[in-house]
mmCIF file of C-alpha atoms and ligand atoms in Angstrom:
data_model
loop_
_atom_site.group_PDB
_atom_site.id
_atom_site.type_symbol
_atom_site.label_atom_id
_atom_site.label_comp_id
_atom_site.label_asym_id
_atom_site.label_seq_id
_atom_site.Cartn_x
_atom_site.Cartn_y
_atom_site.Cartn_z
ATOM 1 C CA MET O 1 25.120 26.883 -9.644
ATOM 2 C CA GLY O 2 25.065 24.331 -12.438
ATOM 3 C CA ASN O 3 22.045 23.727 -14.593
ATOM 4 C CA VAL O 4 19.375 21.289 -13.518
ATOM 5 C CA ASN O 5 20.922 18.361 -15.365
ATOM 6 C CA GLU O 6 24.300 18.889 -13.724
ATOM 7 C CA VAL O 7 22.658 19.077 -10.314
ATOM 8 C CA LEU O 8 20.768 15.844 -10.969
ATOM 9 C CA GLU O 9 23.805 14.059 -12.382
ATOM 10 C CA GLY O 10 25.690 15.063 -9.253
ATOM 11 C CA ARG O 11 22.915 13.873 -6.997
ATOM 12 C CA TYR O 12 22.546 10.502 -8.719
ATOM 13 C CA SER O 13 26.228 10.097 -9.666
ATOM 14 C CA ARG O 14 26.767 6.846 -7.754
ATOM 15 C CA GLN O 15 23.685 5.293 -9.323
ATOM 16 C CA ILE O 16 24.594 6.550 -12.811
ATOM 17 C CA LEU O 17 27.994 4.852 -12.449
ATOM 18 C CA LEU O 18 26.250 1.495 -12.542
ATOM 19 C CA PRO O 19 26.501 0.192 -16.116
ATOM 20 C CA ARG O 20 22.916 -1.064 -15.917
ATOM 21 C CA ILE O 21 21.677 2.470 -15.244
ATOM 22 C CA GLY O 22 23.884 5.221 -16.674
ATOM 23 C CA VAL O 23 22.583 8.672 -17.646
ATOM 24 C CA GLU O 24 19.976 7.208 -19.970
ATOM 25 C CA GLY O 25 18.667 4.876 -17.283
ATOM 26 C CA GLN O 26 18.488 7.718 -14.806
ATOM 27 C CA GLU O 27 16.384 9.661 -17.293
ATOM 28 C CA ARG O 28 14.065 6.688 -17.651
ATOM 29 C CA LEU O 29 13.662 6.508 -13.880
ATOM 30 C CA GLY O 30 12.743 10.184 -13.940
ATOM 31 C CA GLN O 31 9.957 9.411 -16.418
ATOM 32 C CA THR O 32 8.504 6.543 -14.371
ATOM 33 C CA SER O 33 5.374 6.904 -12.247
ATOM 34 C CA VAL O 34 4.963 4.434 -9.406
ATOM 35 C CA LEU O 35 2.012 3.665 -7.166
ATOM 36 C CA VAL O 36 2.940 2.439 -3.685
ATOM 37 C CA LEU O 37 -0.191 0.824 -2.346
ATOM 38 C CA GLY O 38 -0.121 0.771 1.450
ATOM 39 C CA CYS O 39 2.413 2.690 3.508
ATOM 40 C CA GLY O 40 3.315 0.351 6.361
ATOM 41 C CA ALA O 41 6.632 -1.419 6.822
ATOM 42 C CA LEU O 42 6.877 -2.376 3.133
ATOM 43 C CA GLY O 43 5.380 0.745 1.595
ATOM 44 C CA SER O 44 7.251 3.314 3.670
ATOM 45 C CA VAL O 45 10.615 1.718 2.878
ATOM 46 C CA MET O 46 9.822 1.302 -0.838
ATOM 47 C CA ALA O 47 8.611 4.888 -1.110
ATOM 48 C CA GLU O 48 11.768 6.144 0.579
ATOM 49 C CA ILE O 49 14.079 4.153 -1.713
ATOM 50 C CA LEU O 50 12.280 5.222 -4.890
ATOM 51 C CA VAL O 51 12.082 8.895 -3.939
ATOM 52 C CA LEU O 52 15.806 8.909 -3.161
ATOM 53 C CA ALA O 53 16.518 7.061 -6.439
ATOM 54 C CA GLY O 54 14.858 9.865 -8.410
ATOM 55 C CA LEU O 55 11.707 8.391 -9.920
ATOM 56 C CA GLY O 56 9.358 10.799 -11.648
ATOM 57 C CA LEU O 57 6.234 10.343 -9.563
ATOM 58 C CA VAL O 58 5.686 8.373 -6.381
ATOM 59 C CA ARG O 59 1.985 8.118 -5.483
ATOM 60 C CA ILE O 60 1.286 6.681 -2.041
ATOM 61 C CA VAL O 61 -2.187 5.426 -1.147
ATOM 62 C CA ASP O 62 -2.830 4.393 2.450
ATOM 63 C CA ARG O 63 -5.984 4.247 4.530
ATOM 64 C CA ASP O 64 -4.496 4.270 8.014
ATOM 65 C CA VAL O 65 -3.069 6.548 10.680
ATOM 66 C CA VAL O 66 0.318 6.219 12.396
ATOM 67 C CA GLU O 67 0.167 4.216 15.627
ATOM 68 C CA PRO O 68 2.870 3.735 18.274
ATOM 69 C CA SER O 69 3.210 0.038 17.376
ATOM 70 C CA ASN O 70 4.224 1.018 13.810
ATOM 71 C CA LEU O 71 7.366 2.868 14.894
ATOM 72 C CA GLN O 72 9.422 -0.285 15.536
ATOM 73 C CA ARG O 73 9.704 -1.130 11.836
ATOM 74 C CA GLN O 74 8.181 1.531 9.579
ATOM 75 C CA ALA O 75 10.284 4.237 7.921
ATOM 76 C CA LEU O 76 9.293 7.923 7.540
ATOM 77 C CA PHE O 77 7.195 8.265 10.742
ATOM 78 C CA ASP O 78 8.065 9.666 14.161
ATOM 79 C CA GLU O 79 6.580 9.813 17.665
ATOM 80 C CA GLU O 80 4.810 13.080 16.927
ATOM 81 C CA ASP O 81 3.012 11.483 13.942
ATOM 82 C CA ALA O 82 1.740 8.714 16.240
ATOM 83 C CA ARG O 83 0.686 11.153 18.960
ATOM 84 C CA LEU O 84 -1.284 13.238 16.455
ATOM 85 C CA CYS O 85 -2.822 10.185 14.700
ATOM 86 C CA MET O 86 -1.405 11.496 11.415
ATOM 87 C CA PRO O 87 -2.617 9.687 8.279
ATOM 88 C CA LYS O 88 0.364 7.709 6.993
ATOM 89 C CA ALA O 89 0.033 8.921 3.402
ATOM 90 C CA GLU O 90 0.137 12.521 4.589
ATOM 91 C CA ALA O 91 3.042 12.009 7.021
ATOM 92 C CA ALA O 92 5.015 10.125 4.346
ATOM 93 C CA GLN O 93 4.391 12.812 1.742
ATOM 94 C CA ARG O 94 5.626 15.583 4.060
ATOM 95 C CA ARG O 95 8.775 13.683 4.990
ATOM 96 C CA LEU O 96 9.595 12.582 1.442
ATOM 97 C CA ARG O 97 9.276 16.098 0.035
ATOM 98 C CA LEU O 98 12.139 17.066 2.343
ATOM 99 C CA TYR O 99 14.191 14.139 1.028
ATOM 100 C CA ASN O 100 13.972 14.960 -2.675
ATOM 101 C CA SER O 101 12.347 18.047 -4.169
ATOM 102 C CA HIS O 102 12.868 16.754 -7.729
ATOM 103 C CA VAL O 103 10.314 13.953 -7.355
ATOM 104 C CA ARG O 104 6.547 14.470 -7.565
ATOM 105 C CA ILE O 105 5.061 12.951 -4.454
ATOM 106 C CA GLU O 106 1.341 12.380 -3.976
ATOM 107 C CA GLY O 107 0.060 11.138 -0.634
ATOM 108 C CA ILE O 108 -3.559 10.001 -0.862
ATOM 109 C CA VAL O 109 -5.485 9.034 2.274
ATOM 110 C CA ALA O 110 -7.882 6.403 0.979
ATOM 111 C CA ASP O 111 -8.716 2.730 0.966
ATOM 112 C CA MET O 112 -8.229 1.067 -2.382
ATOM 113 C CA ASN O 113 -11.250 -1.027 -3.381
ATOM 114 C CA PRO O 114 -12.871 -2.291 -6.616
ATOM 115 C CA GLY O 115 -14.777 0.978 -6.957
ATOM 116 C CA ASN O 116 -11.821 3.347 -6.901
ATOM 117 C CA VAL O 117 -8.751 1.346 -7.970
ATOM 118 C CA ALA O 118 -8.825 2.678 -11.554
ATOM 119 C CA ARG O 119 -8.462 6.222 -10.258
ATOM 120 C CA PHE O 120 -5.245 5.390 -8.386
ATOM 121 C CA LEU O 121 -3.790 3.538 -11.401
ATOM 122 C CA ASP O 122 -4.359 6.490 -13.722
ATOM 123 C CA GLY O 123 -1.037 7.518 -15.337
ATOM 124 C CA ILE O 124 0.910 4.881 -13.390
ATOM 125 C CA SER O 125 3.713 2.752 -14.946
ATOM 126 C CA LEU O 126 3.928 0.114 -12.207
ATOM 127 C CA VAL O 127 2.552 -0.749 -8.771
ATOM 128 C CA LEU O 128 4.272 -1.863 -5.582
ATOM 129 C CA ASP O 129 2.272 -3.952 -3.148
ATOM 130 C CA GLY O 130 2.586 -2.722 0.421
ATOM 131 C CA THR O 131 -0.879 -3.862 1.456
ATOM 132 C CA ASP O 132 -1.578 -5.636 4.707
ATOM 133 C CA ASN O 133 -4.404 -7.910 3.661
ATOM 134 C CA VAL O 134 -5.025 -10.668 1.172
ATOM 135 C CA GLU O 135 -8.288 -9.404 -0.290
ATOM 136 C CA THR O 136 -6.760 -6.140 -1.488
ATOM 137 C CA ARG O 137 -3.987 -7.999 -3.334
ATOM 138 C CA TYR O 138 -6.557 -9.934 -5.376
ATOM 139 C CA VAL O 139 -8.279 -6.686 -6.309
ATOM 140 C CA LEU O 140 -4.895 -5.230 -7.267
ATOM 141 C CA ASN O 141 -3.998 -8.331 -9.309
ATOM 142 C CA ASP O 142 -7.225 -8.078 -11.322
ATOM 143 C CA ALA O 143 -6.958 -4.323 -11.787
ATOM 144 C CA CYS O 144 -3.343 -4.517 -13.002
ATOM 145 C CA LEU O 145 -4.088 -7.399 -15.383
ATOM 146 C CA ARG O 146 -7.017 -5.473 -16.847
ATOM 147 C CA SER O 147 -4.858 -2.372 -17.360
ATOM 148 C CA GLY O 148 -1.704 -4.234 -18.425
ATOM 149 C CA ILE O 149 0.309 -2.639 -15.594
ATOM 150 C CA PRO O 150 3.082 -4.667 -13.919
ATOM 151 C CA TRP O 151 2.997 -4.988 -10.135
ATOM 152 C CA VAL O 152 5.355 -6.379 -7.519
ATOM 153 C CA TYR O 153 3.852 -8.606 -4.863
ATOM 154 C CA GLY O 154 5.411 -8.575 -1.398
ATOM 155 C CA GLY O 155 4.655 -9.818 2.085
ATOM 156 C CA SER O 156 6.399 -10.319 5.391
ATOM 157 C CA VAL O 157 5.600 -11.790 8.780
ATOM 158 C CA GLY O 158 7.789 -13.041 11.627
ATOM 159 C CA THR O 159 11.315 -13.259 10.200
ATOM 160 C CA ALA O 160 10.163 -14.392 6.739
ATOM 161 C CA GLY O 161 9.431 -12.583 3.512
ATOM 162 C CA ILE O 162 8.226 -13.205 -0.034
ATOM 163 C CA ALA O 163 8.254 -11.184 -3.249
ATOM 164 C CA MET O 164 7.416 -11.643 -6.937
ATOM 165 C CA THR O 165 6.938 -9.490 -10.011
ATOM 166 C CA VAL O 166 3.685 -9.947 -11.936
ATOM 167 C CA MET O 167 4.079 -8.898 -15.555
ATOM 168 C CA PRO O 168 0.753 -9.096 -17.435
ATOM 169 C CA GLY O 169 1.058 -11.219 -20.567
ATOM 170 C CA LEU O 170 4.577 -12.387 -19.721
ATOM 171 C CA GLY O 171 4.555 -14.365 -16.472
ATOM 172 C CA PRO O 172 2.187 -15.806 -13.895
ATOM 173 C CA CYS O 173 -0.202 -13.664 -11.881
ATOM 174 C CA LEU O 174 -1.106 -13.968 -8.217
ATOM 175 C CA ARG O 175 -3.997 -16.329 -9.009
ATOM 176 C CA CYS O 176 -1.752 -18.645 -11.050
ATOM 177 C CA ILE O 177 0.015 -19.405 -7.763
ATOM 178 C CA PHE O 178 -2.766 -18.930 -5.210
ATOM 179 C CA PRO O 179 -6.038 -19.412 -7.142
ATOM 180 C CA ASP O 180 -8.192 -18.236 -4.254
ATOM 181 C CA PRO O 181 -7.611 -16.134 -1.159
ATOM 182 C CA PRO O 182 -7.040 -18.179 1.996
ATOM 183 C CA ALA O 183 -9.850 -18.276 4.540
ATOM 184 C CA PRO O 184 -9.916 -15.238 6.831
ATOM 185 C CA GLY O 185 -7.846 -15.827 9.941
ATOM 186 C CA SER O 186 -6.016 -18.841 8.461
ATOM 187 C CA LEU O 187 -2.719 -17.051 7.865
ATOM 188 C CA PRO O 188 -0.327 -15.753 10.518
ATOM 189 C CA THR O 189 -0.200 -11.956 10.666
ATOM 190 C CA CYS O 190 2.161 -9.390 12.160
ATOM 191 C CA ASP O 191 -0.354 -9.039 14.973
ATOM 192 C CA THR O 192 -0.612 -12.693 15.829
ATOM 193 C CA VAL O 193 3.039 -13.794 15.494
ATOM 194 C CA GLY O 194 4.957 -10.486 15.370
ATOM 195 C CA VAL O 195 7.491 -9.230 12.873
ATOM 196 C CA LEU O 196 11.192 -8.358 12.971
ATOM 197 C CA GLY O 197 11.878 -5.032 11.253
ATOM 198 C CA THR O 198 14.612 -6.439 9.022
ATOM 199 C CA ALA O 199 12.285 -8.893 7.245
ATOM 200 C CA PRO O 200 9.917 -6.299 5.695
ATOM 201 C CA HIS O 201 12.885 -4.007 4.996
ATOM 202 C CA LEU O 202 14.483 -6.761 2.929
ATOM 203 C CA VAL O 203 11.243 -7.515 1.081
ATOM 204 C CA ALA O 204 10.839 -3.797 0.370
ATOM 205 C CA SER O 205 14.415 -3.630 -0.957
ATOM 206 C CA LEU O 206 13.731 -6.530 -3.312
ATOM 207 C CA GLN O 207 10.465 -4.976 -4.481
ATOM 208 C CA ALA O 208 12.042 -1.548 -5.021
ATOM 209 C CA THR O 209 14.843 -3.187 -7.014
ATOM 210 C CA GLU O 210 12.222 -4.873 -9.190
ATOM 211 C CA ALA O 211 10.552 -1.479 -9.686
ATOM 212 C CA ILE O 212 13.825 0.056 -10.854
ATOM 213 C CA LYS O 213 14.427 -2.907 -13.193
ATOM 214 C CA LEU O 214 10.917 -2.640 -14.659
ATOM 215 C CA ALA O 215 11.409 1.107 -15.180
ATOM 216 C CA LEU O 216 14.555 0.282 -17.175
ATOM 217 C CA GLY O 217 12.733 -2.331 -19.262
ATOM 218 C CA ASP O 218 14.265 -5.350 -17.506
ATOM 219 C CA HIS O 219 11.456 -7.905 -17.031
ATOM 220 C CA SER O 220 13.663 -10.769 -15.860
ATOM 221 C CA GLY O 221 12.013 -10.821 -12.423
ATOM 222 C CA ALA O 222 8.584 -11.751 -13.817
ATOM 223 C CA GLY O 223 7.390 -14.998 -12.227
ATOM 224 C CA ARG O 224 10.466 -15.400 -10.021
ATOM 225 C CA LEU O 225 9.099 -16.141 -6.566
ATOM 226 C CA ILE O 226 11.639 -15.213 -3.918
ATOM 227 C CA SER O 227 11.231 -16.289 -0.318
ATOM 228 C CA PHE O 228 13.601 -16.045 2.605
ATOM 229 C CA ASP O 229 14.082 -16.068 6.341
ATOM 230 C CA VAL O 230 16.331 -13.323 7.680
ATOM 231 C CA TRP O 231 17.051 -15.173 10.917
ATOM 232 C CA THR O 232 18.517 -18.273 9.285
ATOM 233 C CA ALA O 233 19.730 -16.299 6.243
ATOM 234 C CA THR O 234 18.152 -18.801 3.853
ATOM 235 C CA PHE O 235 16.903 -17.709 0.438
ATOM 236 C CA THR O 236 15.053 -19.569 -2.277
ATOM 237 C CA ALA O 237 14.001 -18.419 -5.718
ATOM 238 C CA ILE O 238 11.737 -20.505 -7.930
ATOM 239 C CA ASP O 239 10.468 -19.757 -11.411
ATOM 240 C CA VAL O 240 6.709 -20.102 -11.470
ATOM 241 C CA LYS O 241 4.836 -20.943 -14.665
ATOM 242 C CA ARG O 242 1.797 -19.171 -15.942
ATOM 243 C CA GLN O 243 -1.361 -21.314 -15.752
ATOM 244 C CA GLU O 244 -3.413 -21.294 -18.937
ATOM 245 C CA SER O 245 -6.437 -22.261 -16.845
ATOM 246 C CA CYS O 246 -6.000 -19.281 -14.477
ATOM 247 C CA VAL O 247 -9.349 -17.538 -13.998
ATOM 248 C CA ALA O 248 -7.756 -14.081 -14.083
ATOM 249 C CA CYS O 249 -4.826 -14.022 -16.548
ATOM 250 C CA GLY O 250 -5.852 -17.134 -18.499
ATOM 251 C CA ARG O 251 -9.592 -16.606 -18.920
ATOM 252 C CA GLY O 252 -9.687 -12.851 -18.379
ATOM 253 C CA ARG O 253 -12.315 -12.929 -15.649
ATOM 254 C CA TYR O 254 -11.673 -10.279 -13.037
ATOM 255 C CA GLU O 255 -13.907 -11.560 -10.276
ATOM 256 C CA PHE O 256 -12.484 -9.305 -7.598
ATOM 257 C CA LEU O 257 -13.389 -6.192 -9.564
ATOM 258 C CA ASP O 258 -16.957 -7.340 -10.154
ATOM 259 C CA ARG O 259 -17.864 -7.504 -6.514
ATOM 260 C CA ASP O 260 -20.633 -5.418 -5.184
ATOM 261 C CA ALA O 261 -18.846 -2.462 -3.632
ATOM 262 C CA LEU O 262 -21.726 -1.985 -1.208
ATOM 263 C CA SER O 263 -20.002 -0.923 2.001
ATOM 264 C CA TRP O 264 -16.749 -2.815 2.028
ATOM 265 C CA VAL O 265 -15.970 -4.308 5.434
ATOM 266 C CA THR O 266 -12.425 -5.349 6.251
ATOM 267 C CA SER O 267 -10.840 -6.800 9.369
ATOM 268 C CA LEU O 268 -7.418 -5.206 9.429
ATOM 269 C CA CYS O 269 -4.627 -7.795 9.381
ATOM 270 C CA GLY O 270 -5.898 -9.425 12.581
ATOM 271 C CA ARG O 271 -5.216 -6.088 14.168
ATOM 272 C CA ASN O 272 -8.240 -5.947 16.391
ATOM 273 C CA ALA O 273 -9.856 -3.293 14.243
ATOM 274 C CA VAL O 274 -12.626 -3.279 11.635
ATOM 275 C CA GLN O 275 -12.971 -0.824 8.812
ATOM 276 C CA ILE O 276 -16.140 0.159 6.986
ATOM 277 C CA SER O 277 -15.762 1.905 3.641
ATOM 278 C CA PRO O 278 -18.622 3.887 2.143
ATOM 279 C CA PRO O 279 -20.464 2.258 -0.783
ATOM 280 C CA ARG O 280 -19.060 4.796 -3.252
ATOM 281 C CA ASP O 281 -16.492 7.560 -3.430
ATOM 282 C CA SER O 282 -17.488 10.238 -0.973
ATOM 283 C CA SER O 283 -16.055 13.076 1.033
ATOM 284 C CA LEU O 284 -17.058 14.155 4.504
ATOM 285 C CA ASP O 285 -16.979 17.583 6.128
ATOM 286 C CA LEU O 286 -15.159 16.411 9.234
ATOM 287 C CA SER O 287 -15.277 19.687 11.135
ATOM 288 C CA ALA O 288 -19.084 19.756 10.813
ATOM 289 C CA LEU O 289 -19.248 16.081 11.776
ATOM 290 C CA ALA O 290 -17.032 16.771 14.803
ATOM 291 C CA GLU O 291 -19.590 19.269 16.066
ATOM 292 C CA THR O 292 -22.455 16.820 15.583
ATOM 293 C CA LEU O 293 -20.672 13.922 17.249
ATOM 294 C CA ALA O 294 -19.540 16.095 20.161
ATOM 295 C CA GLU O 295 -23.185 15.888 21.300
ATOM 296 C CA VAL O 296 -22.944 12.131 21.781
ATOM 297 C CA GLY O 297 -19.309 11.322 22.556
ATOM 298 C CA GLN O 298 -15.775 12.509 23.061
ATOM 299 C CA VAL O 299 -14.376 13.923 19.824
ATOM 300 C CA ALA O 300 -10.984 15.194 18.639
ATOM 301 C CA PHE O 301 -10.277 16.597 15.156
ATOM 302 C CA ASN O 302 -6.658 17.206 14.108
ATOM 303 C CA GLY O 303 -7.586 18.858 10.801
ATOM 304 C CA LEU O 304 -7.090 15.607 8.872
ATOM 305 C CA VAL O 305 -8.897 12.812 10.688
ATOM 306 C CA LEU O 306 -11.517 12.708 13.385
ATOM 307 C CA THR O 307 -11.130 10.461 16.407
ATOM 308 C CA ALA O 308 -14.036 9.813 18.726
ATOM 309 C CA THR O 309 -15.333 7.561 21.464
ATOM 310 C CA LEU O 310 -18.811 6.406 20.506
ATOM 311 C CA GLU O 311 -20.775 4.060 22.750
ATOM 312 C CA GLY O 312 -17.500 3.175 24.446
ATOM 313 C CA HIS O 313 -15.710 2.297 21.190
ATOM 314 C CA ASP O 314 -12.674 4.119 19.796
ATOM 315 C CA VAL O 315 -13.322 5.124 16.210
ATOM 316 C CA VAL O 316 -11.367 7.017 13.579
ATOM 317 C CA ILE O 317 -13.232 8.735 10.729
ATOM 318 C CA PHE O 318 -11.434 9.724 7.507
ATOM 319 C CA PRO O 319 -12.346 12.456 5.001
ATOM 320 C CA ASP O 320 -13.146 9.803 2.368
ATOM 321 C CA GLY O 321 -15.921 8.481 4.598
ATOM 322 C CA ARG O 322 -14.188 5.462 6.081
ATOM 323 C CA LEU O 323 -14.821 4.476 9.641
ATOM 324 C CA LEU O 324 -12.220 2.509 11.583
ATOM 325 C CA VAL O 325 -13.418 0.870 14.799
ATOM 326 C CA ARG O 326 -10.549 -0.059 17.079
ATOM 327 C CA GLY O 327 -10.474 -2.675 19.793
ATOM 328 C CA THR O 328 -12.888 -5.093 18.145
ATOM 329 C CA THR O 329 -13.131 -7.667 15.383
ATOM 330 C CA ASP O 330 -16.925 -7.555 15.455
ATOM 331 C CA LYS O 331 -18.013 -6.576 11.954
ATOM 332 C CA THR O 332 -21.653 -6.287 12.921
ATOM 333 C CA LEU O 333 -20.841 -3.809 15.649
ATOM 334 C CA ALA O 334 -18.725 -1.770 13.204
ATOM 335 C CA ARG O 335 -21.559 -1.781 10.666
ATOM 336 C CA GLN O 336 -23.972 -0.613 13.338
ATOM 337 C CA LEU O 337 -21.741 2.299 14.289
ATOM 338 C CA ALA O 338 -21.314 3.239 10.598
ATOM 339 C CA ALA O 339 -25.060 3.104 10.068
ATOM 340 C CA ARG O 340 -25.852 5.047 13.219
ATOM 341 C CA TYR O 341 -23.335 7.845 12.908
ATOM 342 C CA LEU O 342 -22.475 8.033 9.197
ATOM 343 C CA GLY O 343 -25.641 6.671 7.620
ATOM 344 C CA TYR O 344 -24.243 3.658 5.742
HETATM 345 ZN ZN1 ZN H 1 -2.897 -15.999 -13.575
#
């Protein structure tokens, strides 16, 4: 048995051989704490790469459970996870701890919103965007600018992908390029046009590479907007300028953090599901709730999340108080169910 350093140098020997990394770079990776926000096709692949690469801390925040339709493209999950409705953050954490016991891994089942984003950023060196909706990215952009934390934007749909590093104070931010979020429903989503697994995997590889570069102090990716199509194998990279007039990074107004966090309603990526988040951080006693709801509907509790059929609607309830209503895009209906059964 060698000492810990010899074990680690053996484990990361191929990476250490790279002149850009070396032993010193490997040590820097080991001191870097990353937040992976969202653990779908992008997040699961990024988390896997960074855990294998030996980062210090990988914190994964995801609000959702594993579904059968995820298995075609998402890393880290299996059929059993889908059958049990396992929260993705929990399933990812369990799997990743088997991959590399030298990395601190934190799986957090929660929905990032203006009210709790600061908590997830605490102690974090950089953030990787694996979110599935536009609104959350604007919240993340504001929160990272305010805290001076770099983040790597990424998105993928169909056979196309896009990625860019946002480095506060150095390059453009999300709002320099897209000043306002597009109207709901105006963009294609994985649920309306589909997605080939290779496209998000490639985006995730680019984002994870940017994370490793940032950890090593290489900021050359800031403001470089990369887009591609895997089917035609066409890539473009353009250098985007920072806009002095940008509301967020130019004028320092973080409009997406100022929003009233009063129950936050989100339609999930055109996924035929609506989520209601509680107005503030909360925690539910799900086993007690399971007993109550068993009086009015069919209920199953797997120890982590509660699934139920209420008034004919499939709902999932999370320990942080979120309610996910499946099979509908009707926000009013979702609000009614949240009010009726959870009191908000
Ligand atoms: Zn900006």
